[in-house]
Amino acid sequence: MQNSVVSCPKCGSTNIYKNGHDKYGNQQYFCKDCKRTFRLVHSKKHKLFSFPYPKCPVCGKTMQIHKIKKAFVKFRCRSCHTRDEIPTNLPQFVPLPFDSFKFFRFPIFIVLKAFVLYFKAVSLRSIRDSLNIKVSHVAIYKWILKLSCFFSILVPVDAFKVHGDETVVLFKSKKYYVWFLVEHETNLIVAWHVSKYRDMGQVKILLEKFFGNNERTIELITDGLGAYGAVKILYKNINHIVVRLGQNNQCESKFSLFQDFVRAKRGFKNIDNLPMYVNSFCVVRNLLKLNGNDIARVMSVLLSSITTS
């Protein structure tokens, strides 16, 4: 197509036509006389997402967006065409100020008792009967949702040997995966993750939650899931040990407790709340483990974390 306005910067010819776009979305032109491809604008395209784009596990180059889905973004390496996925719609936990608790009708220790009993797989109506107060099970459910956004697990600084595994939660015939990292010595849950998929990208997110800003050399024990095979490529400070299926006992024991919790709740009414449930389950189970299943001591620890936040 002839263009009387744009001219070739090398030979000055106007015998040019449009020739697609570069990787930043800038219009490219091709000169028919000198056979030169050029562009008039050299601006870079703004990033669509704020999180850092992943590095290719094969060649190490920054990957580009390939497809944008509702729940995740697909990335692809321009050099070796390796693909990866990053979820985009997982809720972030926002700490609540202490003033938020002044609107509870009952004292905070009653609310905390209901919170701990709920994640010990006690039903809402059984919790209501054990509190000896006039309150509905719906109000208790709202207490749980409000407190579930507040607490977070603490990762031991001396956790150098961890077990990784995942389990399946069904919701309307769809599979959702819950991932745990469990410390070998103390049997505490040190990281968790919820996803719709079971691939390399989910393993990377789980490990990044565990490491945070504290990179250290660890041993990772798994049951041989293929998604863990990229650990040696992504992390040079991880010694990956594979055991036979069913012998990853530290994680299997936690998943048994979690499945008991799911069965006691008869599934989930809103799958968007699943990350909040998993986070609070890890917090309560870790505190019960550290305090010898003493509910009163667990409540005092939770109360102290509220008053000091």
Short mmCIF file of C-alpha atoms in Angstrom, two decimals:
data_model
loop_
_atom_site.label_atom_id
_atom_site.label_comp_id
_atom_site.label_asym_id
_atom_site.label_seq_id
_atom_site.Cartn_x
_atom_site.Cartn_y
_atom_site.Cartn_z
CA MET A 1 0.00 0.00 0.00
CA GLN A 2 1.39 3.38 -1.04
CA ASN A 3 1.89 6.02 1.62
CA SER A 4 2.58 9.67 0.60
CA VAL A 5 3.33 10.89 4.17
CA VAL A 6 5.76 8.37 5.61
CA SER A 7 9.14 8.16 3.93
CA CYS A 8 12.10 5.87 4.41
CA PRO A 9 14.70 7.42 6.76
CA LYS A 10 17.55 5.84 4.74
CA CYS A 11 16.76 6.55 1.07
CA GLY A 12 13.81 8.98 1.41
CA SER A 13 11.55 6.85 -0.76
CA THR A 14 7.79 6.90 -0.20
CA ASN A 15 7.36 3.53 -1.88
CA ILE A 16 6.67 1.76 1.42
CA TYR A 17 3.96 -0.32 3.04
CA LYS A 18 3.02 -1.33 6.57
CA ASN A 19 4.83 -4.42 7.85
CA GLY A 20 3.21 -5.50 11.12
CA HIS A 21 4.20 -4.46 14.65
CA ASP A 22 7.20 -5.07 16.89
CA LYS A 23 7.00 -6.78 20.31
CA TYR A 24 6.07 -3.45 21.97
CA GLY A 25 3.15 -2.77 19.57
CA ASN A 26 4.88 -0.11 17.44
CA GLN A 27 3.96 0.06 13.73
CA GLN A 28 6.69 -1.22 11.37
CA TYR A 29 7.20 -0.23 7.73
CA PHE A 30 9.04 -1.84 4.78
CA CYS A 31 10.75 0.15 2.03
CA LYS A 32 10.41 -1.50 -1.41
CA ASP A 33 13.38 0.39 -2.83
CA CYS A 34 16.14 -0.22 -0.26
CA LYS A 35 14.50 -3.29 1.34
CA ARG A 36 14.80 -1.77 4.81
CA THR A 37 12.38 -2.36 7.70
CA PHE A 38 11.96 0.60 10.05
CA ARG A 39 9.57 2.14 12.57
CA LEU A 40 8.91 5.77 13.44
CA VAL A 41 7.99 5.26 17.12
CA HIS A 42 10.28 3.43 19.55
CA SER A 43 8.21 3.56 22.73
CA LYS A 44 7.95 0.47 24.91
CA LYS A 45 4.58 -1.02 25.73
CA HIS A 46 3.42 -0.69 29.35
CA LYS A 47 3.15 -3.87 31.40
CA LEU A 48 -0.37 -5.20 31.78
CA PHE A 49 0.32 -6.68 35.23
CA SER A 50 2.26 -5.35 38.21
CA PHE A 51 3.87 -8.64 39.26
CA PRO A 52 7.30 -9.51 37.78
CA TYR A 53 7.10 -11.61 34.64
CA PRO A 54 8.62 -15.08 35.16
CA LYS A 55 12.02 -16.15 33.90
CA CYS A 56 12.24 -19.06 31.49
CA PRO A 57 13.47 -22.16 33.41
CA VAL A 58 15.35 -23.36 30.31
CA CYS A 59 17.17 -20.32 28.91
CA GLY A 60 16.68 -17.79 31.72
CA LYS A 61 15.15 -15.05 29.57
CA THR A 62 12.09 -13.06 30.65
CA MET A 63 8.93 -14.66 29.30
CA GLN A 64 6.22 -12.78 27.37
CA ILE A 65 2.43 -12.88 27.79
CA HIS A 66 0.93 -15.54 25.54
CA LYS A 67 -2.73 -15.67 26.64
CA ILE A 68 -4.80 -13.93 29.31
CA LYS A 69 -7.45 -16.06 30.98
CA LYS A 70 -9.94 -15.26 33.74
CA ALA A 71 -7.96 -16.94 36.53
CA PHE A 72 -4.38 -16.97 35.21
CA VAL A 73 -1.98 -15.55 32.64
CA LYS A 74 -0.06 -17.83 30.27
CA PHE A 75 3.53 -16.85 29.53
CA ARG A 76 5.77 -18.12 26.74
CA CYS A 77 9.48 -17.76 26.08
CA ARG A 78 10.18 -16.15 22.69
CA SER A 79 13.38 -18.14 22.28
CA CYS A 80 12.61 -21.73 23.30
CA HIS A 81 8.77 -21.50 23.52
CA THR A 82 8.64 -22.84 27.09
CA ARG A 83 5.30 -22.01 28.75
CA ASP A 84 4.30 -21.14 32.30
CA GLU A 85 1.18 -19.92 34.15
CA ILE A 86 0.69 -17.29 36.88
CA PRO A 87 -2.65 -16.98 38.76
CA THR A 88 -4.14 -13.50 38.95
CA ASN A 89 -7.29 -13.69 41.09
CA LEU A 90 -6.22 -15.11 44.47
CA PRO A 91 -7.33 -12.83 47.31
CA GLN A 92 -4.73 -10.99 49.36
CA PHE A 93 -5.01 -11.06 53.13
CA VAL A 94 -5.36 -7.58 54.61
CA PRO A 95 -4.77 -7.13 58.37
CA LEU A 96 -7.73 -5.79 60.30
CA PRO A 97 -7.23 -2.98 62.84
CA PHE A 98 -8.03 -3.77 66.44
CA ASP A 99 -10.94 -1.29 66.32
CA SER A 100 -12.77 -3.72 64.03
CA PHE A 101 -13.39 -6.03 66.98
CA LYS A 102 -15.28 -3.49 69.03
CA PHE A 103 -18.35 -4.12 66.86
CA PHE A 104 -18.67 -7.72 68.05
CA ARG A 105 -21.70 -8.21 70.25
CA PHE A 106 -19.89 -10.71 72.50
CA PRO A 107 -16.46 -10.62 74.17
CA ILE A 108 -13.51 -11.36 71.94
CA PHE A 109 -12.52 -14.54 73.85
CA ILE A 110 -15.90 -16.11 72.91
CA VAL A 111 -15.31 -15.22 69.25
CA LEU A 112 -11.80 -16.70 69.39
CA LYS A 113 -13.09 -19.91 71.00
CA ALA A 114 -15.59 -20.31 68.16
CA PHE A 115 -12.77 -19.64 65.67
CA VAL A 116 -10.51 -22.36 67.11
CA LEU A 117 -13.32 -24.93 67.44
CA TYR A 118 -14.39 -24.32 63.85
CA PHE A 119 -10.96 -25.31 62.51
CA LYS A 120 -10.90 -28.34 64.79
CA ALA A 121 -13.67 -29.68 62.51
CA VAL A 122 -16.56 -28.85 64.89
CA SER A 123 -19.82 -27.92 63.16
CA LEU A 124 -21.34 -24.44 63.52
CA ARG A 125 -24.37 -25.68 65.43
CA SER A 126 -22.20 -27.69 67.83
CA ILE A 127 -20.10 -24.56 68.44
CA ARG A 128 -23.28 -22.58 69.11
CA ASP A 129 -24.42 -25.15 71.71
CA SER A 130 -21.00 -25.22 73.42
CA LEU A 131 -20.78 -21.44 73.87
CA ASN A 132 -23.86 -21.28 76.15
CA ILE A 133 -24.94 -17.95 74.68
CA LYS A 134 -27.85 -16.95 72.51
CA VAL A 135 -26.30 -16.63 69.08
CA SER A 136 -27.12 -18.08 65.66
CA HIS A 137 -24.83 -20.32 63.66
CA VAL A 138 -24.93 -17.70 60.85
CA ALA A 139 -23.42 -15.09 63.20
CA ILE A 140 -20.65 -17.56 64.12
CA TYR A 141 -19.99 -18.13 60.43
CA LYS A 142 -19.55 -14.38 59.93
CA TRP A 143 -17.12 -14.30 62.87
CA ILE A 144 -15.04 -16.98 61.16
CA LEU A 145 -14.90 -15.11 57.85
CA LYS A 146 -13.88 -11.87 59.56
CA LEU A 147 -11.10 -13.43 61.62
CA SER A 148 -9.82 -15.60 58.75
CA CYS A 149 -8.41 -12.52 56.99
CA PHE A 150 -6.37 -11.47 60.00
CA PHE A 151 -4.01 -14.23 61.12
CA SER A 152 -1.02 -15.52 59.17
CA ILE A 153 1.35 -18.40 59.76
CA LEU A 154 4.88 -17.82 61.01
CA VAL A 155 7.69 -19.61 59.18
CA PRO A 156 10.48 -20.94 61.45
CA VAL A 157 13.86 -19.46 60.52
CA ASP A 158 15.53 -22.84 61.06
CA ALA A 159 13.28 -24.77 58.66
CA PHE A 160 15.83 -26.48 56.40
CA LYS A 161 14.02 -29.76 55.64
CA VAL A 162 10.44 -29.62 54.38
CA HIS A 163 7.91 -31.98 52.83
CA GLY A 164 5.75 -30.87 49.89
CA ASP A 165 2.51 -32.38 48.67
CA GLU A 166 -0.97 -31.49 47.40
CA THR A 167 -4.53 -32.72 47.86
CA VAL A 168 -7.76 -32.29 45.89
CA VAL A 169 -10.91 -30.42 46.96
CA LEU A 170 -14.02 -30.87 44.82
CA PHE A 171 -16.50 -28.03 44.28
CA LYS A 172 -19.35 -28.53 41.81
CA SER A 173 -17.45 -31.40 40.14
CA LYS A 174 -14.38 -29.18 39.61
CA LYS A 175 -10.99 -29.93 41.12
CA TYR A 176 -9.07 -27.43 43.25
CA TYR A 177 -5.62 -28.20 44.66
CA VAL A 178 -4.40 -27.36 48.15
CA TRP A 179 -0.60 -27.40 48.54
CA PHE A 180 1.28 -27.70 51.84
CA LEU A 181 4.92 -27.43 52.87
CA VAL A 182 5.46 -29.15 56.24
CA GLU A 183 8.63 -28.80 58.32
CA HIS A 184 10.29 -32.15 59.03
CA GLU A 185 11.31 -31.75 62.67
CA THR A 186 8.38 -29.82 64.18
CA ASN A 187 5.65 -31.07 61.78
CA LEU A 188 4.41 -27.49 61.34
CA ILE A 189 2.85 -26.15 58.14
CA VAL A 190 5.27 -23.48 56.88
CA ALA A 191 3.58 -22.57 53.56
CA TRP A 192 0.35 -23.21 51.67
CA HIS A 193 -1.15 -22.47 48.28
CA VAL A 194 -4.53 -22.93 46.55
CA SER A 195 -4.81 -23.35 42.78
CA LYS A 196 -6.94 -24.70 39.97
CA TYR A 197 -3.96 -26.33 38.32
CA ARG A 198 -1.15 -28.70 39.27
CA ASP A 199 1.88 -27.57 37.30
CA MET A 200 5.32 -26.05 37.61
CA GLY A 201 3.97 -22.53 38.15
CA GLN A 202 2.06 -23.56 41.28
CA VAL A 203 5.16 -25.21 42.77
CA LYS A 204 7.10 -22.00 42.16
CA ILE A 205 4.46 -19.90 43.95
CA LEU A 206 4.43 -22.30 46.90
CA LEU A 207 8.22 -22.13 47.30
CA GLU A 208 8.28 -18.34 46.92
CA LYS A 209 5.75 -18.08 49.77
CA PHE A 210 8.06 -20.21 51.91
CA PHE A 211 11.29 -18.40 51.09
CA GLY A 212 9.97 -14.83 51.06
CA ASN A 213 13.07 -12.63 51.26
CA ASN A 214 15.13 -15.25 53.12
CA GLU A 215 16.94 -17.45 50.62
CA ARG A 216 18.52 -20.51 52.23
CA THR A 217 19.55 -24.05 51.32
CA ILE A 218 16.88 -26.64 52.11
CA GLU A 219 15.92 -30.25 51.45
CA LEU A 220 12.56 -30.70 49.70
CA ILE A 221 10.94 -34.14 50.01
CA THR A 222 8.12 -34.94 47.56
CA ASP A 223 6.33 -37.99 46.16
CA GLY A 224 7.60 -37.56 42.60
CA LEU A 225 4.95 -35.31 41.02
CA GLY A 226 6.22 -34.13 37.64
CA ALA A 227 5.65 -30.47 38.53
CA TYR A 228 8.42 -30.73 41.15
CA GLY A 229 10.90 -31.76 38.47
CA ALA A 230 11.65 -28.11 37.66
CA VAL A 231 12.86 -27.42 41.22
CA LYS A 232 16.47 -28.20 40.33
CA ILE A 233 16.29 -25.78 37.39
CA LEU A 234 14.55 -22.93 39.19
CA TYR A 235 16.37 -23.16 42.54
CA LYS A 236 20.00 -24.08 42.93
CA ASN A 237 19.69 -24.03 46.73
CA ILE A 238 17.17 -26.91 46.95
CA ASN A 239 18.14 -30.56 47.32
CA HIS A 240 15.13 -32.42 45.90
CA ILE A 241 14.49 -35.87 47.40
CA VAL A 242 11.80 -38.13 45.93
CA VAL A 243 10.04 -40.80 48.02
CA ARG A 244 7.50 -43.39 46.96
CA LEU A 245 3.85 -42.43 46.61
CA GLY A 246 2.05 -42.59 49.97
CA GLN A 247 5.22 -42.33 52.08
CA ASN A 248 5.29 -38.56 52.48
CA ASN A 249 3.82 -38.97 55.96
CA GLN A 250 4.24 -35.42 57.29
CA CYS A 251 2.03 -33.98 54.56
CA GLU A 252 -0.36 -36.92 54.49
CA SER A 253 -1.21 -36.46 58.18
CA LYS A 254 -2.02 -32.77 57.63
CA PHE A 255 -4.15 -33.57 54.61
CA SER A 256 -6.09 -36.15 56.64
CA LEU A 257 -6.95 -33.43 59.17
CA PHE A 258 -7.86 -31.02 56.39
CA GLN A 259 -10.14 -33.55 54.69
CA ASP A 260 -11.83 -34.20 58.05
CA PHE A 261 -12.41 -30.45 58.28
CA VAL A 262 -13.92 -30.38 54.75
CA ARG A 263 -16.21 -33.32 55.51
CA ALA A 264 -17.40 -31.73 58.75
CA LYS A 265 -18.36 -28.60 56.80
CA ARG A 266 -20.05 -30.73 54.10
CA GLY A 267 -18.02 -29.00 51.44
CA PHE A 268 -17.82 -25.29 50.66
CA LYS A 269 -20.67 -22.97 49.70
CA ASN A 270 -18.37 -20.35 48.14
CA ILE A 271 -15.09 -21.49 46.63
CA ASP A 272 -13.70 -17.92 46.80
CA ASN A 273 -13.41 -18.38 50.58
CA LEU A 274 -11.24 -21.49 50.26
CA PRO A 275 -7.89 -19.61 50.60
CA MET A 276 -9.13 -17.99 53.83
CA TYR A 277 -10.17 -21.35 55.25
CA VAL A 278 -6.82 -22.93 54.35
CA ASN A 279 -4.86 -20.06 55.89
CA SER A 280 -6.81 -20.20 59.17
CA PHE A 281 -6.62 -24.00 59.23
CA CYS A 282 -2.81 -23.80 59.04
CA VAL A 283 -2.68 -21.14 61.79
CA VAL A 284 -4.91 -23.06 64.20
CA ARG A 285 -3.31 -26.46 63.56
CA ASN A 286 0.19 -25.05 64.09
CA LEU A 287 -0.85 -23.41 67.37
CA LEU A 288 -2.58 -26.59 68.58
CA LYS A 289 0.59 -28.52 67.77
CA LEU A 290 2.80 -26.06 69.66
CA ASN A 291 0.47 -25.80 72.68
CA GLY A 292 -0.45 -29.44 73.17
CA ASN A 293 -4.05 -29.09 71.87
CA ASP A 294 -4.83 -26.66 74.71
CA ILE A 295 -7.58 -24.43 73.30
CA ALA A 296 -7.24 -21.83 76.09
CA ARG A 297 -3.53 -21.35 75.37
CA VAL A 298 -4.21 -21.10 71.63
CA MET A 299 -6.84 -18.44 72.29
CA SER A 300 -4.37 -16.45 74.42
CA VAL A 301 -1.79 -16.55 71.60
CA LEU A 302 -4.35 -15.35 69.06
CA LEU A 303 -5.51 -12.60 71.41
CA SER A 304 -1.95 -11.40 71.95
CA SER A 305 -1.39 -11.23 68.19
CA ILE A 306 -4.55 -9.11 67.86
CA THR A 307 -3.62 -6.66 70.59
CA THR A 308 -0.05 -6.20 69.34
CA SER A 309 -0.98 -5.71 65.66
#
